[in-house]
Coordinates of C-alpha atoms in Angstrom, one line a residue:
M251 CA -178.6 91.2 -51.7
T252 CA -176.0 88.5 -52.0
F253 CA -177.1 84.9 -52.2
H254 CA -174.6 82.4 -50.7
I255 CA -174.9 79.1 -52.6
G256 CA -173.8 75.6 -51.8
I257 CA -173.2 73.0 -54.5
L258 CA -173.9 69.3 -53.6
G259 CA -172.2 67.0 -56.0
G260 CA -168.8 66.8 -57.7
G261 CA -169.6 65.4 -61.1
N262 CA -170.0 67.0 -64.6
I263 CA -173.4 68.6 -63.9
S264 CA -172.2 70.2 -60.6
Q265 CA -169.3 71.8 -62.5
T266 CA -172.0 73.3 -64.9
H267 CA -173.9 74.5 -61.8
A268 CA -170.7 76.1 -60.4
R269 CA -169.9 77.9 -63.7
A270 CA -173.5 79.1 -64.0
A271 CA -173.8 80.4 -60.4
S272 CA -170.4 82.0 -60.5
A273 CA -171.5 84.1 -63.5
I274 CA -174.5 85.7 -61.7
D275 CA -174.2 89.1 -60.1
G276 CA -175.3 88.9 -56.5
A277 CA -174.5 85.2 -56.2
R278 CA -171.5 83.6 -54.6
V279 CA -170.6 79.9 -54.4
V280 CA -169.4 79.4 -50.8
A281 CA -169.4 75.6 -50.3
V282 CA -169.0 72.5 -52.4
C283 CA -169.5 68.9 -51.3
G284 CA -169.1 65.5 -53.0
Q285 CA -167.4 62.2 -52.9
N286 CA -164.8 62.9 -55.6
T287 CA -162.3 64.7 -53.5
E288 CA -160.1 65.8 -56.4
K289 CA -163.0 67.3 -58.4
V290 CA -164.6 68.9 -55.3
N291 CA -161.3 70.6 -54.2
A292 CA -160.7 71.8 -57.7
M293 CA -164.2 73.2 -58.0
A294 CA -164.0 74.9 -54.6
A295 CA -160.7 76.4 -55.4
T296 CA -162.1 77.9 -58.7
C297 CA -165.1 79.3 -56.9
G298 CA -163.3 80.5 -53.8
A299 CA -165.5 78.2 -51.8
R300 CA -164.9 75.7 -49.0
A301 CA -164.7 72.0 -49.9
Y302 CA -166.5 69.4 -47.8
E303 CA -166.4 65.6 -47.8
E304 CA -169.1 65.1 -45.2
V305 CA -172.7 66.1 -46.1
Q306 CA -173.9 67.2 -42.7
A307 CA -170.9 69.5 -42.3
F308 CA -171.7 71.0 -45.7
F309 CA -175.4 71.6 -44.7
A310 CA -174.2 73.4 -41.6
H311 CA -172.0 75.9 -43.5
R312 CA -173.0 79.5 -43.0
P313 CA -173.7 81.9 -44.5
M314 CA -175.6 79.7 -47.1
E315 CA -179.2 80.2 -48.2
V316 CA -179.4 78.0 -51.3
V317 CA -178.3 74.5 -52.2
L318 CA -177.9 73.3 -55.8
I319 CA -178.2 69.5 -55.8
G320 CA -176.4 67.7 -58.6
S321 CA -175.8 64.3 -56.9
P322 CA -177.0 61.0 -58.3
S323 CA -180.8 61.1 -59.0
G324 CA -181.7 58.6 -56.3
L325 CA -180.3 60.9 -53.6
H326 CA -182.1 64.1 -54.7
A327 CA -185.1 63.6 -52.4
E328 CA -183.1 62.6 -49.3
Q329 CA -180.7 65.4 -49.7
G330 CA -183.3 68.0 -50.6
I331 CA -185.4 67.0 -47.5
E332 CA -182.3 67.5 -45.3
A333 CA -181.6 70.9 -46.9
A334 CA -185.2 72.0 -46.3
R335 CA -184.9 70.8 -42.6
R336 CA -181.9 73.2 -42.3
G337 CA -183.9 76.1 -43.7
L338 CA -182.1 76.1 -47.1
H339 CA -183.8 76.7 -50.5
V340 CA -183.4 73.7 -52.8
L341 CA -182.7 73.8 -56.6
V342 CA -182.3 70.3 -57.8
E343 CA -181.0 68.8 -61.0
K344 CA -183.5 66.8 -63.0
P345 CA -185.3 64.6 -62.2
L346 CA -186.9 66.0 -59.1
A347 CA -186.7 62.4 -57.7
I348 CA -186.9 58.9 -59.1
T349 CA -190.4 58.1 -57.7
T350 CA -193.5 60.1 -57.1
E351 CA -193.4 58.9 -53.5
Q352 CA -190.0 60.5 -53.1
A353 CA -191.1 63.6 -55.0
D354 CA -194.1 64.1 -52.7
A355 CA -192.0 63.7 -49.6
L356 CA -189.6 66.4 -50.9
I357 CA -192.3 68.8 -51.9
D358 CA -194.0 68.4 -48.5
A359 CA -190.7 69.0 -46.7
C360 CA -190.0 72.2 -48.5
E361 CA -193.6 73.5 -48.1
R362 CA -193.5 72.7 -44.4
A363 CA -190.1 74.4 -44.0
G364 CA -191.2 77.5 -46.0
V365 CA -188.4 77.2 -48.5
K366 CA -188.5 77.3 -52.3
L367 CA -188.1 74.2 -54.4
G368 CA -187.1 74.3 -58.0
V369 CA -185.7 72.0 -60.7
F370 CA -183.3 72.5 -63.6
F371 CA -185.5 72.1 -66.6
Q372 CA -183.6 74.6 -68.9
D373 CA -185.8 73.9 -71.9
R374 CA -188.2 76.3 -70.2
V375 CA -185.8 79.2 -70.7
A376 CA -184.7 78.4 -74.3
P377 CA -185.8 81.3 -76.4
D378 CA -187.3 79.3 -79.3
L379 CA -189.1 76.9 -77.0
I380 CA -190.6 79.8 -75.1
K381 CA -191.8 81.3 -78.4
L382 CA -193.2 77.9 -79.4
K383 CA -195.2 77.5 -76.2
Q384 CA -196.6 81.0 -76.7
F385 CA -197.4 80.2 -80.3
I386 CA -199.3 77.0 -79.4
A387 CA -201.1 78.6 -76.5
A388 CA -202.3 81.5 -78.7
G389 CA -203.9 79.0 -81.0
Q390 CA -201.6 79.9 -83.9
L391 CA -200.9 76.3 -84.7
G392 CA -204.5 75.3 -84.4
K393 CA -205.6 72.5 -82.1
P394 CA -202.5 70.2 -81.7
F395 CA -203.3 66.6 -82.6
L396 CA -199.9 65.0 -82.9
A397 CA -196.5 65.4 -81.2
S398 CA -193.4 63.2 -81.7
A399 CA -190.1 63.4 -79.8
R400 CA -186.9 61.6 -80.5
V401 CA -183.9 61.6 -78.1
K402 CA -181.6 59.3 -80.2
W403 CA -178.3 59.8 -78.3
Y404 CA -175.2 57.7 -77.9
R405 CA -173.2 56.9 -74.8
P406 CA -170.2 54.6 -75.0
P407 CA -169.9 51.6 -72.7
E408 CA -167.4 53.4 -70.4
Y409 CA -170.1 56.1 -69.7
Y410 CA -171.8 53.4 -67.5
A411 CA -168.8 51.2 -66.6
G412 CA -167.0 54.2 -65.1
S413 CA -169.8 55.2 -62.8
R414 CA -171.1 53.6 -59.6
W415 CA -174.6 55.0 -60.2
R416 CA -175.4 55.4 -63.8
G417 CA -177.6 52.7 -65.3
T418 CA -178.9 51.5 -61.9
W419 CA -182.5 51.5 -60.6
A420 CA -181.5 52.6 -57.1
L421 CA -179.5 55.7 -58.0
D422 CA -180.4 56.5 -61.7
G423 CA -184.0 55.6 -61.3
G424 CA -184.0 54.1 -64.8
G425 CA -182.0 54.5 -68.0
A426 CA -182.3 56.5 -71.2
L427 CA -185.8 57.7 -70.3
M428 CA -185.2 58.8 -66.7
N429 CA -181.7 60.3 -67.2
Q430 CA -181.5 61.6 -70.8
G431 CA -185.2 61.7 -71.8
I432 CA -186.6 63.4 -68.8
H433 CA -186.0 66.9 -70.2
T434 CA -188.1 65.9 -73.3
V435 CA -190.9 64.4 -71.1
D436 CA -191.1 67.7 -69.3
L437 CA -191.1 69.7 -72.5
L438 CA -193.9 67.6 -74.0
L439 CA -196.0 68.1 -70.9
W440 CA -195.2 71.9 -70.9
L441 CA -196.2 72.2 -74.5
M442 CA -199.1 69.8 -74.8
G443 CA -200.6 69.5 -71.3
E444 CA -201.2 66.4 -69.2
A445 CA -200.6 63.0 -70.7
G446 CA -201.3 59.3 -70.1
V447 CA -199.4 56.3 -71.4
V448 CA -201.1 54.2 -74.0
W449 CA -198.2 51.8 -74.7
A450 CA -194.5 51.4 -74.0
R451 CA -191.7 49.0 -74.5
A452 CA -188.1 49.1 -73.2
I453 CA -185.0 47.0 -74.0
T454 CA -181.4 47.0 -73.1
A455 CA -179.9 46.8 -76.5
R456 CA -176.3 47.8 -76.4
H457 CA -175.1 48.3 -72.8
N458 CA -174.3 46.1 -69.8
I459 CA -176.6 47.9 -67.4
E460 CA -179.7 46.9 -65.3
V461 CA -182.0 49.5 -66.9
E462 CA -183.1 50.3 -70.4
D463 CA -180.9 52.0 -73.0
T464 CA -183.7 52.0 -75.7
L465 CA -187.4 52.9 -75.1
V466 CA -190.4 53.8 -77.2
A467 CA -193.8 55.0 -75.9
A468 CA -197.1 56.1 -77.4
L469 CA -199.0 58.8 -75.4
Q470 CA -202.4 60.4 -75.4
F471 CA -202.7 63.9 -74.1
A472 CA -205.6 65.1 -72.1
G473 CA -206.7 67.4 -74.9
G474 CA -207.0 64.5 -77.2
A475 CA -203.7 64.7 -79.1
L476 CA -201.5 61.7 -79.6
G477 CA -197.8 61.5 -79.2
T478 CA -194.8 59.3 -79.6
L479 CA -191.5 59.3 -77.6
E480 CA -188.2 57.6 -78.3
A481 CA -185.4 57.7 -75.8
T482 CA -182.1 55.9 -76.2
T483 CA -178.4 56.0 -75.5
S484 CA -177.6 53.2 -77.9
V485 CA -177.9 54.8 -81.3
Y486 CA -174.5 55.5 -82.8
P487 CA -173.2 58.1 -83.4
G488 CA -176.0 60.2 -81.7
Y489 CA -178.3 62.7 -83.3
P490 CA -179.8 66.0 -82.3
R491 CA -183.0 65.8 -80.2
R492 CA -186.0 66.4 -82.5
I493 CA -189.5 67.3 -81.7
E494 CA -192.4 67.8 -84.1
V495 CA -195.8 69.3 -83.2
S496 CA -198.6 69.2 -85.7
G497 CA -201.9 71.1 -85.4
A498 CA -204.8 72.1 -87.7
L499 CA -202.7 75.0 -89.1
G500 CA -199.4 73.3 -89.7
T501 CA -196.3 71.6 -88.3
I502 CA -193.3 73.0 -86.4
I503 CA -190.0 71.1 -86.0
V504 CA -187.5 71.6 -83.3
E505 CA -183.9 70.4 -83.3
N506 CA -181.5 71.1 -80.3
D507 CA -183.9 73.6 -78.8
R508 CA -184.1 75.6 -82.1
V509 CA -187.1 75.8 -84.4
T510 CA -185.6 74.6 -87.7
R511 CA -188.8 74.3 -89.8
A512 CA -192.3 75.7 -89.7
D513 CA -194.8 74.7 -92.4
L514 CA -197.9 76.8 -91.7
R515 CA -201.0 77.3 -93.7
S516 CA -201.4 81.0 -93.2
A517 CA -198.5 82.4 -91.3
S518 CA -194.7 82.5 -91.3
L519 CA -192.1 82.6 -88.6
D520 CA -189.1 84.9 -88.6
W521 CA -187.2 82.9 -86.0
V522 CA -186.6 79.7 -87.9
A523 CA -182.9 78.5 -87.7
Q524 CA -181.1 76.6 -90.4
P525 CA -180.8 72.9 -89.5
E526 CA -177.0 72.9 -89.8
Q527 CA -176.9 75.5 -87.0
A528 CA -178.5 73.1 -84.6
A529 CA -175.7 70.8 -83.6
D530 CA -176.5 69.0 -80.3
E531 CA -173.5 68.3 -78.0
R532 CA -175.8 66.4 -75.7
A533 CA -176.3 63.7 -78.3
V534 CA -172.7 62.4 -77.8
S535 CA -171.5 63.7 -74.5
P536 CA -172.8 64.2 -70.9
V537 CA -170.6 67.3 -70.4
I538 CA -172.5 70.5 -70.9
S539 CA -170.2 73.3 -72.1
D540 CA -172.9 76.0 -72.4
A541 CA -174.1 76.9 -69.0
H542 CA -176.4 79.7 -70.1
G543 CA -179.6 77.7 -69.6
H544 CA -178.6 76.7 -66.1
R545 CA -177.6 80.2 -65.3
R546 CA -181.1 81.5 -66.3
I547 CA -182.7 78.8 -64.2
I548 CA -180.6 79.9 -61.2
E549 CA -181.4 83.5 -61.8
D550 CA -185.1 82.8 -61.9
F551 CA -184.9 80.8 -58.7
L552 CA -183.1 83.5 -56.8
Q553 CA -185.6 86.0 -58.1
A554 CA -188.4 83.8 -56.8
I555 CA -186.7 83.8 -53.3
A556 CA -186.2 87.5 -53.4
T557 CA -189.9 88.2 -54.4
D558 CA -191.5 85.3 -52.7
S559 CA -192.9 84.1 -56.0
R560 CA -193.1 80.7 -57.8
P561 CA -190.0 79.4 -59.6
L562 CA -190.3 78.7 -63.3
C563 CA -190.4 75.0 -62.6
D564 CA -191.2 74.2 -59.0
G565 CA -191.6 70.9 -57.3
R566 CA -195.2 70.3 -58.3
E567 CA -194.5 71.1 -61.9
A568 CA -191.4 68.8 -61.9
R569 CA -193.4 66.0 -60.3
R570 CA -195.5 65.6 -63.5
S571 CA -192.5 64.3 -65.5
V572 CA -191.6 61.8 -62.7
A573 CA -195.2 60.6 -62.7
L574 CA -195.3 60.1 -66.5
V575 CA -191.9 58.3 -66.5
E576 CA -193.3 56.0 -63.8
A577 CA -196.3 55.3 -65.9
I578 CA -194.2 54.6 -69.0
Y579 CA -192.0 52.2 -67.0
E580 CA -195.1 50.4 -65.6
S581 CA -196.4 49.8 -69.1
A582 CA -193.0 48.6 -70.3
R583 CA -192.7 46.2 -67.4
A584 CA -196.1 44.9 -68.3
G585 CA -194.8 44.0 -71.7
G586 CA -196.3 46.9 -73.6
S587 CA -199.8 46.5 -72.2
S588 CA -202.0 49.5 -72.5
F589 CA -201.7 51.7 -69.4
N590 CA -203.6 55.0 -69.0
K591 CA -202.6 57.3 -66.1
F592 CA -202.6 61.0 -66.3
T593 CA -199.9 62.8 -64.4
S594 CA -201.8 64.9 -62.0

């Protein structure tokens, strides 16, 4: 079976989607649509696809069964709903939407249309992170009681100044948390379970944007564990993402999706990488050169369509991170007041 795939968006992430999809046996990119005509034409030429400027004409392209949405975050729900109305399966770049209201509308539209809905959260296919989830779920870390996550990245002023949508509430849905930190929010929920916000503060420290570039939050998970989260695009020169999880039996540290340290009371891991092997290109650049994670997410999504099964991260799973981000922003807007809202 050949899947005919359309790509909606002409920016950096859509180019990653195109490379990932083009590398999959049984998948063919047939249509590309976006506002940057030069980039869209180049992408279409590389893929042997048809280029579109007008979204409705793109949605009408046939044969096409799947749409990969990489447009600005504020358009994800609107465009995903239209795709579902056309009977197309929807795989959307993170976040699923920029509000839970939009997310619910998209989920409902896909369920009513009988099409699959998935989200690019490629942490869920990273080998070390899969092993870590299994390790925690099996009780080998003991009961987790503390998790900390740091997304201390850097984006220069031109990253925002050169974009009509980055750093805006309407199209980005927020700043460092919603755009850069959302992967880590999903990862914390995936590893630790449901979470509520205890306290959050956000500032715009270094960029001329309407949203935050620096945020800290304290969390409490449903199982009783506490957590901290830092998300920023203002820390020069940018550092690898770091996650630490501590349980009764020890602590595991992750940098750039690799377990780089495991201090355990009565066990050892044979899959611990050296820290110097964990360079994180995301810390300094929005361009993703390695499309393997996106490819695995697409492969899983196509398999879900073929077998009528659930994608690795479907709409309801991805909604949880949007809900938690909403709660963090609500606490931050209240000046760091305590706010407790679990994501379900």
